[in-house]
Amino acid sequence: MANTPFVEAKTHYERFGVNVEEAFQKLSTIPISVHCWQGDDITGFEVTKRELSGGIDVTGNYPGKARNGEELRADLDKALSLIPGTHRVNLHAIYAETDGEEVDRDAIEPKHFKRWVDWAKEKGIGLDFNPTVFAHPKAEDGLTLSHPDPEIRTFWINHCKASRKIAAYFGEELGTPSLVNIWVPDGYKDTPSDRLTPRKRLKESLDEIFSEEYDESLVLDAVESKLFGIGSEAYVVGSHEFYLSYAQQNNKLCLLDSGHFHPTETISNKLSSLLLFNEKVALHVSRPVRWDSDHVVTFDDELKEIAHEIIRADAHERVNIGLDFFDASINRVAAWTIGTRNTVKALLYALLEPTNHLKELQEQGNFTERLALLEEFKTYPFGAIWDEYCQRQQVPVKESWLNDIKEYEENIQSKRV
Ligand code: RNT
Ligand code: ZN
């Protein structure tokens, strides 16, 4: 009997001592935190609908976006059923469900997320959280935690405190720590005359937010930096150096978003440094196209390099991998499926690298063979291994998941008018 493509492919990797079964096993334990906001273009469920702000933007008007918790959870269910492995879901504060009651951001409570928790319990998944410090009248001038007005600062401080409390509730109920990531848009369009004062205020606001201590079995705090946004081209208060230093000094997680650096600057190259000095690191895996455009993650060189760096450092338990993209020009459930499948795929790709062998070549100064092998491995029969993994995880193989999406769009999404 002829070998299956998988058995045949496996032999190529085994020649270099790669254990494919071990790779499968390890991969199945790595959760990706899937961001809920791809499902509705960061609209959320607040009673008063507000326009997106904070220098981020979603473009496209593909029909059928989720309009409430039931629809968003159904869409996530669909996407997760097409992605191999068990993952997590990442919420934003604007996804509170208040049954028509107007609840401002500083007053949100765990009870407003009970439906999410019930759903997550049923699925056996963890939840992560983000305060929503944008798309709100109190963020209109692009300043929040660093605002000169103490009342505005206090409002956002209270919102962040409320968010950590909700995360603690997630941690408690779901038995897995909830990552709370603080990102604020604060910055200036044009050249500042004082860079220090806003940063000083942001630091003080963060200190106040974190003054309440939570056990790390419940809450993990992260801070996300940025280089620039629309309307904050000249100066962002929470820059990389700011948060890197803050995280270091205060034992918080530094969150690297792949779209938040100079166009040729990569987060893959930063991971090994951060891992040397921090127990944990958090990621927003995204795809910047010429700017921080948050395109759907594709199986590109940087995604593979990020995965390589996590796996080479044996750090899959120390890196919280989250996604952050939003595309409203294609089917949103497909967007989740494509981006998340690619991230899992990249991790598998990295797990199939004969890392020790390549490390040895480098140590020996054998750069010829290092380059030769890195290039040859690119055309190894990876697809057959990926297909086998999908099959074993009981999710569609190759592009067959598109049929599920087409059916879902026809029966469910297209009826949302
Ligand atoms: C913005 C940050 C932030 C947001 C989400 C919606 O530049 O990347 O993470 O994308 O919180
Ligand atoms: Zn981000």
CSV table of C-alpha atoms and ligand atoms in Angstrom, one decimal:
chain,number,residue,atom,x,y,z
A,1,MET,CA,0.0,0.0,0.0
A,2,ALA,CA,1.3,3.4,-0.9
A,3,ASN,CA,2.1,5.8,2.0
A,4,THR,CA,-0.4,8.6,2.7
A,5,PRO,CA,0.9,12.1,2.0
A,6,PHE,CA,1.2,12.6,5.8
A,7,VAL,CA,3.3,9.5,6.4
A,8,GLU,CA,5.5,10.4,3.5
A,9,ALA,CA,5.9,14.0,4.7
A,10,LYS,CA,6.7,13.0,8.2
A,11,THR,CA,9.8,11.1,7.0
A,12,HIS,CA,11.3,14.2,5.6
A,13,TYR,CA,11.2,15.9,9.0
A,14,GLU,CA,12.2,12.8,10.9
A,15,ARG,CA,15.5,12.8,9.0
A,16,PHE,CA,16.4,15.8,11.1
A,17,GLY,CA,15.1,14.4,14.3
A,18,VAL,CA,11.8,16.3,14.4
A,19,ASN,CA,9.1,14.5,16.2
A,20,VAL,CA,5.8,15.3,14.5
A,21,GLU,CA,3.6,13.7,17.1
A,22,GLU,CA,5.3,15.7,19.8
A,23,ALA,CA,4.8,18.8,17.7
A,24,PHE,CA,1.0,18.0,17.4
A,25,GLN,CA,0.8,17.4,21.2
A,26,LYS,CA,2.5,20.7,22.1
A,27,LEU,CA,0.5,22.7,19.5
A,28,SER,CA,-2.8,21.5,21.0
A,29,THR,CA,-1.9,23.1,24.3
A,30,ILE,CA,-1.2,26.6,22.9
A,31,PRO,CA,-4.2,28.9,23.1
A,32,ILE,CA,-4.7,31.9,20.8
A,33,SER,CA,-6.7,34.7,22.3
A,34,VAL,CA,-9.2,35.4,19.6
A,35,HIS,CA,-10.4,39.1,19.6
A,36,CYS,CA,-14.2,39.4,19.6
A,37,TRP,CA,-14.1,42.8,17.9
A,38,GLN,CA,-13.4,41.4,14.4
A,39,GLY,CA,-17.1,40.2,14.5
A,40,ASP,CA,-18.7,43.6,14.6
A,41,ASP,CA,-16.1,46.2,13.5
A,42,ILE,CA,-15.4,47.2,17.2
A,43,THR,CA,-19.0,48.5,17.5
A,44,GLY,CA,-19.9,46.9,20.9
A,45,PHE,CA,-23.3,46.8,22.6
A,46,GLU,CA,-23.5,50.1,24.4
A,47,VAL,CA,-27.0,51.6,24.5
A,48,THR,CA,-25.7,54.9,23.0
A,49,LYS,CA,-23.9,54.0,19.8
A,50,ARG,CA,-20.7,55.9,19.3
A,51,GLU,CA,-18.4,56.4,16.4
A,52,LEU,CA,-15.1,54.6,16.6
A,53,SER,CA,-12.2,56.9,17.6
A,54,GLY,CA,-8.7,56.7,19.0
A,55,GLY,CA,-6.9,56.8,15.7
A,56,ILE,CA,-8.0,53.3,14.7
A,57,ASP,CA,-10.3,52.6,11.8
A,58,VAL,CA,-12.3,49.7,10.3
A,59,THR,CA,-13.2,49.9,6.6
A,60,GLY,CA,-15.6,48.0,4.5
A,61,ASN,CA,-19.3,47.3,4.6
A,62,TYR,CA,-19.7,43.5,4.1
A,63,PRO,CA,-23.2,42.6,5.1
A,64,GLY,CA,-24.2,40.5,8.1
A,65,LYS,CA,-22.2,41.8,11.0
A,66,ALA,CA,-23.2,40.7,14.5
A,67,ARG,CA,-25.6,43.1,16.3
A,68,ASN,CA,-25.8,41.7,19.8
A,69,GLY,CA,-24.2,39.2,22.2
A,70,GLU,CA,-26.2,36.2,20.8
A,71,GLU,CA,-25.1,36.9,17.3
A,72,LEU,CA,-21.5,37.6,18.1
A,73,ARG,CA,-21.2,34.4,20.2
A,74,ALA,CA,-22.9,32.4,17.4
A,75,ASP,CA,-20.4,33.8,15.0
A,76,LEU,CA,-17.5,33.1,17.3
A,77,ASP,CA,-18.8,29.5,17.8
A,78,LYS,CA,-18.8,29.1,14.0
A,79,ALA,CA,-15.2,30.4,13.6
A,80,LEU,CA,-13.9,28.4,16.5
A,81,SER,CA,-15.4,25.3,15.1
A,82,LEU,CA,-13.2,25.8,12.0
A,83,ILE,CA,-9.9,26.4,13.8
A,84,PRO,CA,-7.9,23.5,15.2
A,85,GLY,CA,-7.3,23.5,19.0
A,86,THR,CA,-8.9,25.1,22.1
A,87,HIS,CA,-8.5,28.8,22.2
A,88,ARG,CA,-9.6,31.8,24.3
A,89,VAL,CA,-11.7,34.8,23.5
A,90,ASN,CA,-10.7,38.4,24.1
A,91,LEU,CA,-13.4,40.9,25.0
A,92,HIS,CA,-13.5,44.7,25.1
A,93,ALA,CA,-15.5,46.6,27.8
A,94,ILE,CA,-18.0,47.8,25.1
A,95,TYR,CA,-19.3,44.2,24.9
A,96,ALA,CA,-21.1,44.5,28.2
A,97,GLU,CA,-24.7,43.4,28.1
A,98,THR,CA,-26.8,45.7,30.1
A,99,ASP,CA,-30.3,44.8,28.9
A,100,GLY,CA,-31.0,48.3,27.6
A,101,GLU,CA,-29.8,50.1,30.7
A,102,GLU,CA,-27.4,52.9,30.1
A,103,VAL,CA,-24.3,52.1,32.0
A,104,ASP,CA,-21.3,54.3,31.6
A,105,ARG,CA,-17.8,52.9,31.3
A,106,ASP,CA,-16.8,53.6,34.8
A,107,ALA,CA,-19.8,51.7,36.1
A,108,ILE,CA,-19.6,48.4,34.3
A,109,GLU,CA,-19.7,45.4,36.5
A,110,PRO,CA,-19.0,41.6,36.3
A,111,LYS,CA,-22.8,41.0,36.1
A,112,HIS,CA,-22.8,42.7,32.7
A,113,PHE,CA,-20.5,39.9,31.4
A,114,LYS,CA,-22.4,37.0,32.9
A,115,ARG,CA,-23.6,35.7,29.5
A,116,TRP,CA,-20.1,35.7,28.2
A,117,VAL,CA,-18.9,33.8,31.2
A,118,ASP,CA,-21.8,31.2,30.9
A,119,TRP,CA,-20.9,30.7,27.3
A,120,ALA,CA,-17.2,30.4,27.9
A,121,LYS,CA,-17.9,27.9,30.7
A,122,GLU,CA,-20.0,25.8,28.3
A,123,LYS,CA,-17.2,25.9,25.8
A,124,GLY,CA,-14.4,25.3,28.3
A,125,ILE,CA,-12.5,28.4,27.2
A,126,GLY,CA,-10.8,31.3,29.0
A,127,LEU,CA,-11.7,35.0,28.5
A,128,ASP,CA,-9.3,38.0,28.3
A,129,PHE,CA,-10.3,41.6,28.6
A,130,ASN,CA,-9.6,45.2,27.5
A,131,PRO,CA,-10.9,48.5,28.9
A,132,THR,CA,-12.3,50.5,26.0
A,133,VAL,CA,-10.6,53.8,26.4
A,134,PHE,CA,-11.8,55.3,23.1
A,135,ALA,CA,-15.1,55.9,21.2
A,136,HIS,CA,-16.5,57.9,24.1
A,137,PRO,CA,-17.2,61.7,24.7
A,138,LYS,CA,-14.6,61.7,27.4
A,139,ALA,CA,-11.9,60.6,24.8
A,140,GLU,CA,-13.0,63.1,22.2
A,141,ASP,CA,-9.8,65.2,22.2
A,142,GLY,CA,-7.6,62.1,22.0
A,143,LEU,CA,-6.5,62.2,25.6
A,144,THR,CA,-7.6,59.9,28.4
A,145,LEU,CA,-5.3,58.6,31.2
A,146,SER,CA,-2.9,61.5,30.5
A,147,HIS,CA,-5.5,64.2,30.2
A,148,PRO,CA,-4.7,67.5,32.0
A,149,ASP,CA,-8.2,67.5,33.4
A,150,PRO,CA,-8.2,65.4,36.6
A,151,GLU,CA,-11.9,64.6,36.2
A,152,ILE,CA,-11.4,62.9,32.9
A,153,ARG,CA,-8.4,61.0,34.2
A,154,THR,CA,-10.4,59.8,37.1
A,155,PHE,CA,-13.2,58.6,34.9
A,156,TRP,CA,-10.8,56.5,32.8
A,157,ILE,CA,-8.9,55.3,35.9
A,158,ASN,CA,-12.2,54.1,37.3
A,159,HIS,CA,-13.0,52.4,34.0
A,160,CYS,CA,-9.7,50.5,34.1
A,161,LYS,CA,-10.3,49.5,37.7
A,162,ALA,CA,-13.8,48.2,36.8
A,163,SER,CA,-12.2,46.3,33.9
A,164,ARG,CA,-9.7,44.6,36.2
A,165,LYS,CA,-12.5,43.6,38.5
A,166,ILE,CA,-14.4,42.0,35.6
A,167,ALA,CA,-11.2,40.2,34.6
A,168,ALA,CA,-10.8,38.9,38.2
A,169,TYR,CA,-14.4,37.6,37.9
A,170,PHE,CA,-13.4,35.8,34.6
A,171,GLY,CA,-10.4,34.3,36.3
A,172,GLU,CA,-12.4,33.1,39.2
A,173,GLU,CA,-15.2,31.6,37.2
A,174,LEU,CA,-13.2,30.1,34.4
A,175,GLY,CA,-10.2,28.9,36.4
A,176,THR,CA,-7.6,30.6,34.1
A,177,PRO,CA,-6.1,34.0,34.5
A,178,SER,CA,-7.6,36.8,32.4
A,179,LEU,CA,-5.2,39.1,30.6
A,180,VAL,CA,-6.3,42.7,31.0
A,181,ASN,CA,-4.6,44.8,28.4
A,182,ILE,CA,-4.6,48.6,28.7
A,183,TRP,CA,-4.2,50.5,25.5
A,184,VAL,CA,-5.0,54.2,25.4
A,185,PRO,CA,-4.9,56.4,22.3
A,186,ASP,CA,-3.3,59.5,24.0
A,187,GLY,CA,-1.1,61.6,21.8
A,188,TYR,CA,-0.8,64.7,19.7
A,189,LYS,CA,-1.2,65.3,16.0
A,190,ASP,CA,1.6,67.8,15.9
A,191,THR,CA,4.9,68.5,17.6
A,192,PRO,CA,4.5,68.7,21.3
A,193,SER,CA,6.1,71.4,23.4
A,194,ASP,CA,6.2,69.1,26.4
A,195,ARG,CA,6.6,65.4,26.1
A,196,LEU,CA,7.3,64.7,29.7
A,197,THR,CA,4.2,66.0,31.5
A,198,PRO,CA,1.6,63.8,29.8
A,199,ARG,CA,3.9,60.7,30.3
A,200,LYS,CA,4.2,61.6,34.0
A,201,ARG,CA,0.4,61.8,34.2
A,202,LEU,CA,0.0,58.5,32.4
A,203,LYS,CA,2.4,56.8,34.8
A,204,GLU,CA,0.5,58.2,37.8
A,205,SER,CA,-2.8,57.0,36.4
A,206,LEU,CA,-1.5,53.5,35.8
A,207,ASP,CA,-0.1,53.4,39.4
A,208,GLU,CA,-3.5,54.3,40.6
A,209,ILE,CA,-5.2,51.7,38.5
A,210,PHE,CA,-2.8,49.0,39.6
A,211,SER,CA,-2.9,50.0,43.3
A,212,GLU,CA,-5.5,47.3,43.7
A,213,GLU,CA,-3.8,43.9,43.8
A,214,TYR,CA,-5.2,40.8,42.2
A,215,ASP,CA,-3.7,37.3,42.4
A,216,GLU,CA,-1.9,36.4,39.2
A,217,SER,CA,-4.0,33.2,39.1
A,218,LEU,CA,-6.9,35.5,38.3
A,219,VAL,CA,-5.6,38.6,36.6
A,220,LEU,CA,-2.6,39.3,34.4
A,221,ASP,CA,-2.0,43.0,33.6
A,222,ALA,CA,-0.6,44.1,30.3
A,223,VAL,CA,0.2,47.5,28.8
A,224,GLU,CA,0.3,48.1,25.0
A,225,SER,CA,2.5,50.7,23.4
A,226,LYS,CA,2.2,52.4,20.0
A,227,LEU,CA,4.2,54.5,17.7
A,228,PHE,CA,1.5,56.7,16.1
A,229,GLY,CA,-2.2,56.7,15.2
A,230,ILE,CA,-4.4,58.8,13.1
A,231,GLY,CA,-4.4,62.1,14.8
A,232,SER,CA,-1.4,61.2,17.0
A,233,GLU,CA,1.2,61.2,14.3
A,234,ALA,CA,3.7,63.3,16.1
A,235,TYR,CA,3.6,61.9,19.6
A,236,VAL,CA,2.0,59.0,21.5
A,237,VAL,CA,2.2,59.2,25.2
A,238,GLY,CA,2.3,55.5,25.7
A,239,SER,CA,5.3,54.8,23.5
A,240,HIS,CA,7.3,51.5,23.5
A,241,GLU,CA,10.0,52.9,25.8
A,242,PHE,CA,7.4,54.2,28.2
A,243,TYR,CA,5.6,50.9,28.6
A,244,LEU,CA,8.6,48.7,28.4
A,245,SER,CA,10.0,50.6,31.3
A,246,TYR,CA,6.7,50.7,33.1
A,247,ALA,CA,6.2,46.9,32.7
A,248,GLN,CA,9.7,46.2,33.9
A,249,GLN,CA,9.5,48.4,37.0
A,250,ASN,CA,6.0,47.2,38.0
A,251,ASN,CA,6.1,43.6,37.0
A,252,LYS,CA,3.4,43.9,34.3
A,253,LEU,CA,3.3,42.3,30.9
A,254,CYS,CA,4.6,44.4,28.0
A,255,LEU,CA,2.3,43.8,25.1
A,256,LEU,CA,3.8,44.1,21.6
A,257,ASP,CA,1.4,44.7,18.7
A,258,SER,CA,2.9,43.9,15.4
A,259,GLY,CA,1.5,47.0,13.8
A,260,HIS,CA,2.8,49.5,16.4
A,261,PHE,CA,6.3,50.0,15.2
A,262,HIS,CA,8.2,51.5,12.3
A,263,PRO,CA,7.4,49.7,9.1
A,264,THR,CA,10.6,47.7,9.0
A,265,GLU,CA,10.8,47.1,12.7
A,266,THR,CA,9.6,43.7,13.7
A,267,ILE,CA,8.3,42.3,17.0
A,268,SER,CA,9.8,38.9,16.2
A,269,ASN,CA,13.2,40.4,16.8
A,270,LYS,CA,12.1,41.8,20.2
A,271,LEU,CA,10.8,38.6,21.8
A,272,SER,CA,14.1,37.1,22.8
A,273,SER,CA,15.2,40.3,24.6
A,274,LEU,CA,11.9,40.6,26.4
A,275,LEU,CA,11.9,37.0,27.4
A,276,LEU,CA,15.3,37.4,29.0
A,277,PHE,CA,14.0,40.0,31.4
A,278,ASN,CA,10.4,39.1,31.8
A,279,GLU,CA,8.5,36.1,33.0
A,280,LYS,CA,5.7,36.7,30.5
A,281,VAL,CA,5.2,38.7,27.4
A,282,ALA,CA,1.9,39.4,25.5
A,283,LEU,CA,1.3,39.9,21.8
A,284,HIS,CA,-1.3,41.4,19.5
A,285,VAL,CA,-0.6,39.6,16.3
A,286,SER,CA,-1.8,41.8,13.5
A,287,ARG,CA,-0.7,42.7,9.9
A,288,PRO,CA,0.3,46.3,9.2
A,289,VAL,CA,0.1,47.1,5.5
A,290,ARG,CA,2.2,50.3,5.0
A,291,TRP,CA,0.8,51.5,8.4
A,292,ASP,CA,-1.0,50.1,11.4
A,293,SER,CA,-3.9,49.0,9.2
A,294,ASP,CA,-4.8,45.8,11.2
A,295,HIS,CA,-5.3,43.6,8.1
A,296,VAL,CA,-6.2,39.9,8.6
A,297,VAL,CA,-3.1,38.0,9.6
A,298,THR,CA,-1.6,36.0,6.7
A,299,PHE,CA,1.0,33.2,6.6
A,300,ASP,CA,3.7,35.7,5.9
A,301,ASP,CA,7.4,35.9,6.9
A,302,GLU,CA,6.9,37.9,10.0
A,303,LEU,CA,4.1,35.7,11.3
A,304,LYS,CA,6.4,32.7,10.8
A,305,GLU,CA,9.3,34.5,12.5
A,306,ILE,CA,7.2,35.4,15.5
A,307,ALA,CA,6.2,31.7,15.8
A,308,HIS,CA,9.8,30.6,15.4
A,309,GLU,CA,11.0,32.9,18.1
A,310,ILE,CA,8.3,31.7,20.6
A,311,ILE,CA,9.1,28.0,19.8
A,312,ARG,CA,12.9,28.4,19.6
A,313,ALA,CA,12.9,30.0,23.1
A,314,ASP,CA,10.5,27.2,24.3
A,315,ALA,CA,8.4,30.1,25.5
A,316,HIS,CA,4.9,29.0,24.4
A,317,GLU,CA,3.8,29.1,28.0
A,318,ARG,CA,5.3,32.5,28.6
A,319,VAL,CA,3.9,34.3,25.6
A,320,ASN,CA,0.2,35.2,25.6
A,321,ILE,CA,-0.7,35.2,22.0
A,322,GLY,CA,-3.6,37.4,21.1
A,323,LEU,CA,-4.9,38.6,17.7
A,324,ASP,CA,-5.8,42.1,16.7
A,325,PHE,CA,-7.2,42.7,13.2
A,326,PHE,CA,-10.4,44.0,11.8
A,327,ASP,CA,-11.6,43.8,8.3
A,328,ALA,CA,-15.2,44.7,7.3
A,329,SER,CA,-14.7,44.2,3.6
A,330,ILE,CA,-14.9,40.4,3.8
A,331,ASN,CA,-17.0,37.9,5.7
A,332,ARG,CA,-16.1,38.5,9.3
A,333,VAL,CA,-16.3,34.9,10.4
A,334,ALA,CA,-14.0,34.0,7.5
A,335,ALA,CA,-11.6,36.8,8.6
A,336,TRP,CA,-11.4,35.2,12.1
A,337,THR,CA,-10.9,31.8,10.6
A,338,ILE,CA,-8.2,32.8,8.2
A,339,GLY,CA,-6.2,34.8,10.7
A,340,THR,CA,-6.4,32.3,13.5
A,341,ARG,CA,-5.8,29.3,11.4
A,342,ASN,CA,-2.7,31.0,10.0
A,343,THR,CA,-1.4,31.7,13.5
A,344,VAL,CA,-1.9,28.1,14.6
A,345,LYS,CA,-0.3,27.0,11.3
A,346,ALA,CA,2.7,29.2,11.9
A,347,LEU,CA,3.2,27.7,15.3
A,348,LEU,CA,3.1,24.2,13.7
A,349,TYR,CA,5.5,25.4,11.0
A,350,ALA,CA,7.9,26.5,13.8
A,351,LEU,CA,7.5,23.3,15.8
A,352,LEU,CA,8.7,21.4,12.7
A,353,GLU,CA,12.0,23.2,12.6
A,354,PRO,CA,15.1,21.2,13.7
A,355,THR,CA,16.0,24.0,16.0
A,356,ASN,CA,18.8,22.3,17.9
A,357,HIS,CA,20.5,21.4,14.7
A,358,LEU,CA,20.2,24.9,13.3
A,359,LYS,CA,21.4,26.4,16.6
A,360,GLU,CA,24.5,24.2,16.5
A,361,LEU,CA,25.3,25.2,13.0
A,362,GLN,CA,25.2,28.9,14.1
A,363,GLU,CA,27.4,28.2,17.1
A,364,GLN,CA,29.9,26.5,14.9
A,365,GLY,CA,29.9,29.4,12.6
A,366,ASN,CA,28.6,27.3,9.7
A,367,PHE,CA,26.5,30.0,8.2
A,368,THR,CA,26.5,28.4,4.8
A,369,GLU,CA,24.6,25.3,6.0
A,370,ARG,CA,22.4,27.5,8.3
A,371,LEU,CA,21.2,29.5,5.3
A,372,ALA,CA,21.0,26.5,3.0
A,373,LEU,CA,18.8,24.5,5.4
A,374,LEU,CA,16.6,27.4,6.4
A,375,GLU,CA,15.9,27.9,2.7
A,376,GLU,CA,15.4,24.2,1.9
A,377,PHE,CA,13.0,23.7,4.8
A,378,LYS,CA,10.7,26.3,3.2
A,379,THR,CA,9.6,23.8,0.5
A,380,TYR,CA,9.4,20.8,2.8
A,381,PRO,CA,5.9,19.1,2.6
A,382,PHE,CA,4.4,21.1,5.4
A,383,GLY,CA,0.9,21.1,3.9
A,384,ALA,CA,0.4,17.4,4.5
A,385,ILE,CA,1.3,17.8,8.1
A,386,TRP,CA,-1.0,20.7,8.6
A,387,ASP,CA,-3.8,18.8,6.9
A,388,GLU,CA,-3.3,15.9,9.2
A,389,TYR,CA,-3.4,18.2,12.3
A,390,CYS,CA,-6.7,19.7,11.2
A,391,GLN,CA,-8.1,16.3,10.6
A,392,ARG,CA,-7.1,15.0,14.0
A,393,GLN,CA,-8.5,18.1,15.6
A,394,GLN,CA,-11.7,17.4,13.7
A,395,VAL,CA,-11.8,20.7,11.8
A,396,PRO,CA,-12.1,21.1,8.1
A,397,VAL,CA,-9.0,20.3,6.0
A,398,LYS,CA,-7.6,22.7,3.5
A,399,GLU,CA,-10.1,25.3,2.1
A,400,SER,CA,-13.2,23.0,2.8
A,401,TRP,CA,-14.1,25.3,5.7
A,402,LEU,CA,-15.2,27.8,3.1
A,403,ASN,CA,-18.3,25.7,2.5
A,404,ASP,CA,-19.2,26.1,6.2
A,405,ILE,CA,-18.9,29.8,5.9
A,406,LYS,CA,-21.0,30.0,2.7
A,407,GLU,CA,-23.7,28.0,4.4
A,408,TYR,CA,-23.5,30.1,7.5
A,409,GLU,CA,-23.7,33.3,5.5
A,410,GLU,CA,-26.7,32.1,3.5
A,411,ASN,CA,-28.6,30.8,6.5
A,412,ILE,CA,-27.7,33.2,9.3
A,413,GLN,CA,-25.6,36.3,8.4
A,414,SER,CA,-27.6,37.3,5.3
A,415,LYS,CA,-30.8,37.3,7.3
A,416,ARG,CA,-29.5,40.1,9.6
A,417,VAL,CA,-30.9,43.2,8.0
B,1,RNT,C1,-4.9,50.1,18.8
B,1,RNT,C2,-4.5,48.9,19.5
B,1,RNT,C3,-5.6,48.2,20.3
B,1,RNT,C4,-6.9,48.1,19.5
B,1,RNT,C5,-8.0,47.2,20.2
B,1,RNT,C6,-9.3,47.4,19.6
B,1,RNT,O1,-3.9,50.6,18.0
B,1,RNT,O2,-3.9,48.0,18.7
B,1,RNT,O3,-5.2,47.0,20.7
B,1,RNT,O4,-6.7,47.6,18.2
B,1,RNT,O5,-8.0,47.4,21.5
B,2,ZN,ZN,-3.4,46.0,19.5
